[in-house]
Coordinates of N, CA and C in Angstrom, one line a residue:
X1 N -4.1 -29.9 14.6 CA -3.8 -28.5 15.2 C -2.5 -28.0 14.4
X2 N -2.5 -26.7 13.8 CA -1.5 -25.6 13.5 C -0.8 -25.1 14.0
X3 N 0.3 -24.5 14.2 CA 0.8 -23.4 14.9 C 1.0 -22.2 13.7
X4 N 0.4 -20.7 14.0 CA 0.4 -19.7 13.3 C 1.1 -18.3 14.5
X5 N 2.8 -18.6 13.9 CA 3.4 -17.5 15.5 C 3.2 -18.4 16.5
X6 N 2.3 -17.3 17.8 CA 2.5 -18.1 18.7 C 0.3 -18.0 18.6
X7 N 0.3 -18.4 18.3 CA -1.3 -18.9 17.9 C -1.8 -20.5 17.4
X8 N -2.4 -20.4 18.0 CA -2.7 -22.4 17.9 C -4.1 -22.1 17.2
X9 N -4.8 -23.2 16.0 CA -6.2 -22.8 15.9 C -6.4 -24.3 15.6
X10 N -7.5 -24.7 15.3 CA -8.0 -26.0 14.9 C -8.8 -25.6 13.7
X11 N -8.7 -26.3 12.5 CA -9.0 -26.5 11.5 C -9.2 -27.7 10.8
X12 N -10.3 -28.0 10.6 CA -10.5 -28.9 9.3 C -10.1 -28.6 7.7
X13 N -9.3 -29.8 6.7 CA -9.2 -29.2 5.6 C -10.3 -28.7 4.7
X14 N -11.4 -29.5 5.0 CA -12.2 -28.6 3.8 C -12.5 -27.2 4.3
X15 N -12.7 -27.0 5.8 CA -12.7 -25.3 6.0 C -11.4 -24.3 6.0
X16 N -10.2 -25.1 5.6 CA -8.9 -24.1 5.7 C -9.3 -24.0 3.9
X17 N -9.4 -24.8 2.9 CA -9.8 -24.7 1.6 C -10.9 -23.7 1.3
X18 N -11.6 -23.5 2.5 CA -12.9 -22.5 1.8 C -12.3 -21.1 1.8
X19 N -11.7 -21.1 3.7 CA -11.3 -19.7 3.8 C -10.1 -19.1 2.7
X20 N -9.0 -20.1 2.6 CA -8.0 -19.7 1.5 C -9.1 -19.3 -0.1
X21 N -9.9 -20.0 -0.2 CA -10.6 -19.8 -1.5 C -11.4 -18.8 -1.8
X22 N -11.6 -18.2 -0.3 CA -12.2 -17.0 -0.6 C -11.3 -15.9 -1.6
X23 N -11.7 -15.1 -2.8 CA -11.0 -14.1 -3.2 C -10.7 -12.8 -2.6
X24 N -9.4 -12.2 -3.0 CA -8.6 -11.1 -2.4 C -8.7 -10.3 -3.4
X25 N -8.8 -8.8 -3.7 CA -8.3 -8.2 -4.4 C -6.5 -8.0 -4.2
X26 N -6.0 -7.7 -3.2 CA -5.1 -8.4 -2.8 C -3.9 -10.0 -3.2
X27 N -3.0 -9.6 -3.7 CA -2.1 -10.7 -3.8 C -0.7 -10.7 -3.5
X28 N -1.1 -11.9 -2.4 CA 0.4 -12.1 -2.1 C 1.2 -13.4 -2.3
X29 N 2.4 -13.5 -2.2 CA 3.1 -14.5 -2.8 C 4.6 -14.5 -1.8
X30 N 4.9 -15.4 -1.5 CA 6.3 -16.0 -1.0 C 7.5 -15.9 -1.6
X31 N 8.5 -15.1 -1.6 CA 9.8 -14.6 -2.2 C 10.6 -15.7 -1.7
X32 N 10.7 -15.9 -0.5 CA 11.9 -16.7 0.1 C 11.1 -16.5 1.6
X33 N 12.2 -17.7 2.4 CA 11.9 -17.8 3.5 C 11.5 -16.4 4.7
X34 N 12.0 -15.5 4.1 CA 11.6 -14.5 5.0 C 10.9 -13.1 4.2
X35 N 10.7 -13.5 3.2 CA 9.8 -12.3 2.0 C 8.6 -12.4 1.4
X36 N 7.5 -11.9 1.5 CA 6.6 -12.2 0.8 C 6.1 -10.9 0.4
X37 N 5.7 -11.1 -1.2 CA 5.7 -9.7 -1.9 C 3.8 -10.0 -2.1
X38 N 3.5 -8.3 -2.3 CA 2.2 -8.4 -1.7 C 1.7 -7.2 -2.8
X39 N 0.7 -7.3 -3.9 CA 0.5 -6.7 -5.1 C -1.2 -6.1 -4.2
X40 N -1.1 -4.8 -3.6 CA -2.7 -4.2 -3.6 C -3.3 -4.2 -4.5
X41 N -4.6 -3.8 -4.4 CA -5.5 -3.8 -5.6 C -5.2 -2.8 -6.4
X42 N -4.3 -1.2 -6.4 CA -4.2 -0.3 -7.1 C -2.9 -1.0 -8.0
X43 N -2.3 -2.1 -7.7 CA -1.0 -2.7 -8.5 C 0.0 -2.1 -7.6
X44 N 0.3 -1.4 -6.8 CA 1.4 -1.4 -6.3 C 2.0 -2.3 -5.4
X45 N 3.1 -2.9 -5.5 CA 3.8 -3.8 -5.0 C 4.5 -3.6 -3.5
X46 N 4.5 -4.2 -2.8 CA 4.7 -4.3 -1.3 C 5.8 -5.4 -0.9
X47 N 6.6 -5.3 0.1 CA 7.3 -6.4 0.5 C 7.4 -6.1 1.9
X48 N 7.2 -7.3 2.6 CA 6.8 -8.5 3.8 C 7.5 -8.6 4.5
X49 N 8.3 -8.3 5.1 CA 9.5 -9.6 5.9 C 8.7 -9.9 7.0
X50 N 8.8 -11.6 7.0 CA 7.9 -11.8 7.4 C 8.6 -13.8 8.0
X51 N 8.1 -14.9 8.5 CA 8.6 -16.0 8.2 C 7.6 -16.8 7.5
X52 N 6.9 -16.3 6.9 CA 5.0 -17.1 6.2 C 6.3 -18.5 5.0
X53 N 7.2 -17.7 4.4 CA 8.0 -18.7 3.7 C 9.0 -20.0 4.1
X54 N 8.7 -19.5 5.7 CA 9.8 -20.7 6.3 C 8.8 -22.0 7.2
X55 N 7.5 -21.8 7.0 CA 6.6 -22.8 7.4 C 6.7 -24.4 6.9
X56 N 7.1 -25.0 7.4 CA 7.0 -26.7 6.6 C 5.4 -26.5 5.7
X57 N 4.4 -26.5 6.4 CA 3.3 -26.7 6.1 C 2.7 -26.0 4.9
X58 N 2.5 -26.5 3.7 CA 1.6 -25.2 2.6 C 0.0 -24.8 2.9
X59 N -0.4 -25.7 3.7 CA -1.8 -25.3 4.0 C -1.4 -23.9 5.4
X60 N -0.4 -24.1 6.2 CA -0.3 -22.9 7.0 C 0.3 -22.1 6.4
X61 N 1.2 -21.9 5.1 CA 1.7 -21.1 3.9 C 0.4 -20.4 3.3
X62 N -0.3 -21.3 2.9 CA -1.7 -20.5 2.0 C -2.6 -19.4 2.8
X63 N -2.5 -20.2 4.5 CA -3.5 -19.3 5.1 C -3.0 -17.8 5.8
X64 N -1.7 -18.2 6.0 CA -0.9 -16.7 6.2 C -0.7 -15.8 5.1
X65 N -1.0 -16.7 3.7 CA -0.9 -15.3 2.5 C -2.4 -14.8 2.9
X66 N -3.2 -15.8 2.7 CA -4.5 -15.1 2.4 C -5.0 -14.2 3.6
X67 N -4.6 -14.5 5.0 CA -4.6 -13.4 6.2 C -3.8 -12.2 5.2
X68 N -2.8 -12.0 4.9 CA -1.8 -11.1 4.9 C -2.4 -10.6 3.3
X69 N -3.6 -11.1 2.1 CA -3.8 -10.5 1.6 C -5.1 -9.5 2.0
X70 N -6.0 -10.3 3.1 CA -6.8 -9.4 3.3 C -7.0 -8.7 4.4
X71 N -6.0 -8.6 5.3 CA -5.1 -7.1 5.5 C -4.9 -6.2 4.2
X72 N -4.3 -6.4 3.7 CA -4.4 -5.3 2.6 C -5.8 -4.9 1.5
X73 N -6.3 -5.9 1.6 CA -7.7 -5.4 1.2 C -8.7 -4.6 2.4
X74 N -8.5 -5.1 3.3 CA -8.8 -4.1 4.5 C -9.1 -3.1 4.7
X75 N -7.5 -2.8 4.2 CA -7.1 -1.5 4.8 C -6.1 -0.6 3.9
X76 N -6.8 -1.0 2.5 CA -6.5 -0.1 1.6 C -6.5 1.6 1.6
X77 N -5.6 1.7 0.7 CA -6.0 3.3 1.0 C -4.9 3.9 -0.2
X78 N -5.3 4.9 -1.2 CA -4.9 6.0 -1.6 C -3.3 6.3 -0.9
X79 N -3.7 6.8 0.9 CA -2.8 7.2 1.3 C -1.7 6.2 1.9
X80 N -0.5 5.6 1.6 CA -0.1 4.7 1.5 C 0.6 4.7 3.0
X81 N 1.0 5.6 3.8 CA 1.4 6.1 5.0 C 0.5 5.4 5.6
X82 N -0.8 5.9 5.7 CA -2.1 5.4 6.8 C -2.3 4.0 6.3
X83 N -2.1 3.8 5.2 CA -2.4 1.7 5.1 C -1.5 1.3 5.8
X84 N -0.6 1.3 5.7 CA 0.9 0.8 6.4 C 0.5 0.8 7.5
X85 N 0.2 1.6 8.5 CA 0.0 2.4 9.7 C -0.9 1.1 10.1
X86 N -1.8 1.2 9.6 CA -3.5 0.1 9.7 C -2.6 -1.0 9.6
X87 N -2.1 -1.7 8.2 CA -1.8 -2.7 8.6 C -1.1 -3.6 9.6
X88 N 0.1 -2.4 10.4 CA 0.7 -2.7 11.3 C -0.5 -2.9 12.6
X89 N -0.8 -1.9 12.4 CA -2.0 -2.1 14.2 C -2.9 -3.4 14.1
X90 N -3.1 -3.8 13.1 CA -4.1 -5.0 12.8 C -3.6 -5.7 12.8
X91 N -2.1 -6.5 12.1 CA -1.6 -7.6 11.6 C -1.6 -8.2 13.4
X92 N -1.4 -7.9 14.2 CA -0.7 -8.3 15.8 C -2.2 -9.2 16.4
X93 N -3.2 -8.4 16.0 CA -4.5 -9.1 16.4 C -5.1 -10.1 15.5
X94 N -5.0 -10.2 14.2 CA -4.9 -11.0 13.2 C -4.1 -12.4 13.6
X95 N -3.2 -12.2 14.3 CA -1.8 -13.3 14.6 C -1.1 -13.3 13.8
X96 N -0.8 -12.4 13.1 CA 0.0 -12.6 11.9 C 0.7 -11.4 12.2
X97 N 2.3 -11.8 11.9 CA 3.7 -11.7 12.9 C 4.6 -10.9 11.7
X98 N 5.0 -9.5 11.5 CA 5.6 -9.0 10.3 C 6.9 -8.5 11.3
X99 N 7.7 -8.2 10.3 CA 8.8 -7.9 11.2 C 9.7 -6.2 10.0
X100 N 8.8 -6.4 9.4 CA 8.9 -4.9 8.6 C 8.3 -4.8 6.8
X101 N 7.9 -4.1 6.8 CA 7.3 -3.7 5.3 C 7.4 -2.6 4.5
X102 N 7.9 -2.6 3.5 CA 7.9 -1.4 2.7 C 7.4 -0.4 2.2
X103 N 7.4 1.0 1.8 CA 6.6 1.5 1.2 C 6.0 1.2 0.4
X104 N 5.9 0.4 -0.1 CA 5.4 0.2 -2.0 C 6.5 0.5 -3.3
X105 N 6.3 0.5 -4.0 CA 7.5 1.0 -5.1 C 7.3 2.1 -5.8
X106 N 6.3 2.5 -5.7 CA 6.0 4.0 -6.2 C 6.2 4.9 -5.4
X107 N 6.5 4.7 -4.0 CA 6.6 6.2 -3.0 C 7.9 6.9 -3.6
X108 N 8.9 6.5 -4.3 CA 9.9 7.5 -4.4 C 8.9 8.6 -6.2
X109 N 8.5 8.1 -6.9 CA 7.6 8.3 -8.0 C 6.9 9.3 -7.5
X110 N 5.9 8.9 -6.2 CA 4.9 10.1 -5.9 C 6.0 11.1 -5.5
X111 N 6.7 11.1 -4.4 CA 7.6 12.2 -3.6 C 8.4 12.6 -5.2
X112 N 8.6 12.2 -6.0 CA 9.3 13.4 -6.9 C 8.5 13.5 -7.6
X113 N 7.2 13.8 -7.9 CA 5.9 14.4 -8.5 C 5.9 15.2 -7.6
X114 N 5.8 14.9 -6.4 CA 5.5 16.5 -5.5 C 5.8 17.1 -5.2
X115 N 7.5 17.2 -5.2 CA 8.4 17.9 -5.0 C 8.8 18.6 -6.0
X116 N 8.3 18.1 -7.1 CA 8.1 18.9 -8.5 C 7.0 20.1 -8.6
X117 N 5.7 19.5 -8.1 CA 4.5 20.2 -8.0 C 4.7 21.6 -6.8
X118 N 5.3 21.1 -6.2 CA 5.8 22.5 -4.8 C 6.9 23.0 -5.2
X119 N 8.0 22.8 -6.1 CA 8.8 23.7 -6.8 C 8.3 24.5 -8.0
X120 N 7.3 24.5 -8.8 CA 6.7 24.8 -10.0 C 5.4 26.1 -9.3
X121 N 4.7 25.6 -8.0 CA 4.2 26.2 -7.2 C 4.5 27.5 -6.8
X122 N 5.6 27.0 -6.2 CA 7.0 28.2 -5.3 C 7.6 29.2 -6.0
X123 N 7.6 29.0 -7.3 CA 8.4 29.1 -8.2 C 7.5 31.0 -9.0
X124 N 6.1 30.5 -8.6 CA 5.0 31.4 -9.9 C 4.7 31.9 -8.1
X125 N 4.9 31.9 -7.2 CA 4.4 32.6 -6.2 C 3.0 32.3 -5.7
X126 N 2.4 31.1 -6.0 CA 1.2 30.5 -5.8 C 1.4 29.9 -4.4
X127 N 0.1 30.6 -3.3 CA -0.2 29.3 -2.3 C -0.8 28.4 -2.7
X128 N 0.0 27.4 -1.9 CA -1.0 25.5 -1.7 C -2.2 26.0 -1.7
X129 N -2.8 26.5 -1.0 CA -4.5 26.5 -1.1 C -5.2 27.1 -2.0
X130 N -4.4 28.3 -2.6 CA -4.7 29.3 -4.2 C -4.4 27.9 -5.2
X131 N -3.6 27.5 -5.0 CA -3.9 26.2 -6.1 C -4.9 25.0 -6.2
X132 N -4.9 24.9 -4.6 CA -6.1 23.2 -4.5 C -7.4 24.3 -5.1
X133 N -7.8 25.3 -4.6 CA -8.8 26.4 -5.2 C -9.1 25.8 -6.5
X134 N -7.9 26.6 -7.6 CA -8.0 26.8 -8.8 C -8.3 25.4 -9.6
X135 N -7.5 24.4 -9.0 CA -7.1 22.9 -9.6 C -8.6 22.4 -9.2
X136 N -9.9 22.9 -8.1 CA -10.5 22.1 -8.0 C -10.7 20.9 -6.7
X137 N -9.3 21.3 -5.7 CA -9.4 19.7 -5.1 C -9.1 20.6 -3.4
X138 N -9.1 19.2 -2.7 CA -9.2 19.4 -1.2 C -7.6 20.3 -1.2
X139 N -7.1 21.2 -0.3 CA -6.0 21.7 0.0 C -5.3 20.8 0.9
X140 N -5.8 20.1 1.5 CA -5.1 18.8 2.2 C -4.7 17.6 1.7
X141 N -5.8 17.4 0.4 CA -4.9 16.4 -0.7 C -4.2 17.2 -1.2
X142 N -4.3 18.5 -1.7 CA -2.6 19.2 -2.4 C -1.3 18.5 -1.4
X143 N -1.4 18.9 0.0 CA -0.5 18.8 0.6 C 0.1 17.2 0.9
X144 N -0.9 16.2 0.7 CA -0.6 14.9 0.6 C 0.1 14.8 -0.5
X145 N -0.3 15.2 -1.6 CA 0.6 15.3 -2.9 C 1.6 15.7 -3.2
X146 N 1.8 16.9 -2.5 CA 3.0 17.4 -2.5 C 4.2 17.1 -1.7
X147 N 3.6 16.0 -0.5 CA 4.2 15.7 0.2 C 4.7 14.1 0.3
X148 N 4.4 13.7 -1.0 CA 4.4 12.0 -1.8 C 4.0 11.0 -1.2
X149 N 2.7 11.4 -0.3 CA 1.9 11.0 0.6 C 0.7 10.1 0.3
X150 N 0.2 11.1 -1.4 CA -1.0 10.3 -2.0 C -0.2 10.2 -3.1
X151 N -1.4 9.1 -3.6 CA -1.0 8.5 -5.0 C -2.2 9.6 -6.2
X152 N -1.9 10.4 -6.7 CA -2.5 10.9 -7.4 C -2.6 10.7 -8.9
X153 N -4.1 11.0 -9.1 CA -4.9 10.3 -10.7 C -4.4 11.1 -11.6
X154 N -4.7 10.8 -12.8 CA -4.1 11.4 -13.9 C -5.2 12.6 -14.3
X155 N -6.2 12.6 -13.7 CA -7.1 13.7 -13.7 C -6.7 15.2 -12.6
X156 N -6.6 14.5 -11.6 CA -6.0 15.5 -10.8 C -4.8 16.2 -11.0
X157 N -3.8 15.2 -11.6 CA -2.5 16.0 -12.1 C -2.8 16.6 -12.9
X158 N -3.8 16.4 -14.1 CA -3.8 17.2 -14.9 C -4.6 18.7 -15.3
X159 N -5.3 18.5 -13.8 CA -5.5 19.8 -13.2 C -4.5 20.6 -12.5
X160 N -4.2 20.2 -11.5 CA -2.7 21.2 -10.8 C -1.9 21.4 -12.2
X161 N -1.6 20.4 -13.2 CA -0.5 20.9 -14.9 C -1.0 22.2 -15.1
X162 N -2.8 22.1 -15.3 CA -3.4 23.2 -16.2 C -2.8 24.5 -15.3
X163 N -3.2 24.7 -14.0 CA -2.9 25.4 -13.1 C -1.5 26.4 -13.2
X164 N -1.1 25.3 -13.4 CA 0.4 25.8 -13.5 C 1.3 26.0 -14.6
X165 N 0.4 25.9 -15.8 CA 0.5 26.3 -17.0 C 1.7 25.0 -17.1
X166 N 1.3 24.0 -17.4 CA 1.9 23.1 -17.5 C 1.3 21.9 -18.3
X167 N 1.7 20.7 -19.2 CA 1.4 19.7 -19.6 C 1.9 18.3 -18.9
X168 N 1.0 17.4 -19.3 CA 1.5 15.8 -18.7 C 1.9 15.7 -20.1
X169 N 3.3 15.3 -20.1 CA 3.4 14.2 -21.4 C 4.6 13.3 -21.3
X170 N 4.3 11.7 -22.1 CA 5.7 11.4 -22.1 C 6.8 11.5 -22.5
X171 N 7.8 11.6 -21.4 CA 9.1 12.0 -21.9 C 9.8 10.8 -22.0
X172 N 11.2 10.6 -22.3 CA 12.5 9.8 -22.9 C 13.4 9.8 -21.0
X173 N 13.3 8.4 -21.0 CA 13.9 8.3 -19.5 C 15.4 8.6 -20.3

């Protein structure tokens, strides 16, 4: 018998081997005793605090990443606000115990792409919705976008660009 929190399960090793073996698009990994960093399938990086790294056991180490990767395979999403959201309401029924998680590493990236895209917007006297129009896209993803809510494609950006008489290119940080 295990202890996982306050969750007891009974397990045999060759069935704790299968379920860990199952694949995740999802990866997560152990930083230290109270961190474990967690790569979704879009590549953006996530951090855990959590105690999955302070377990004696590596077989109860393996099966709280792999819970805690497929929670994020789950409950993936574009919109990085509502995965979060999901993963919290789920992790508690799951038995798996978080005690806070990050945005990802790209939410400061999207929020000043959108804050860019609603000053450039603001700027030519264009409404949000005269734009989602012209660009092609939902007016409620504009507003996710502009509000660094979605993670937006390089197709879509490069529609709102054209829109706004604008180019994608790289620039010199």
């Amino acid at each position: 018998m295990a202890t996982l929190g306050n969750t007891y399960f009974f397990m045999m090793d060759k069935d704790l081997k299968k379920i860990v073996g199952i694949g995740s698009k999802s990866k997560a990994r152990v930083v230290d005793a109270k961190m474990v960093e967690v790569t979704a399938p879009d590549g953006e990086v996530f951090l855990v605090f959590c105690q999955v790294g302070a377990y004696l056991s590596e077989d109860t180490r393996k099966y709280e990443l792999h819970l805690i990767e497929t929670l994020f395979d789950k409950n993936f999403s574009e919109d990085k606000e509502l995965m979060i959201n999901n993963i919290w309401r789920e992790s508690h029924t799951w038995g798996v115990f978080f005690l806070g998680i990050s945005s990802g590493d790209r939410h400061g990236e999207r929020i000043r792409i959108g804050c860019r895209i609603r000053q450039i917007r603001e700027e030519r006297n264009i409404e949000a919705r005269d734009l989602a129009k012209l660009a092609g896209i939902d007016a409620a993803n504009l507003s996710r976008i502009e509000n660094g809510k979605y993670s937006v494609g390089i197709d879509i950006l490069s529609k709102i660009a054209a829109v706004l008489g604008k180019k994608i290119d790289f620039v010199d940080l």
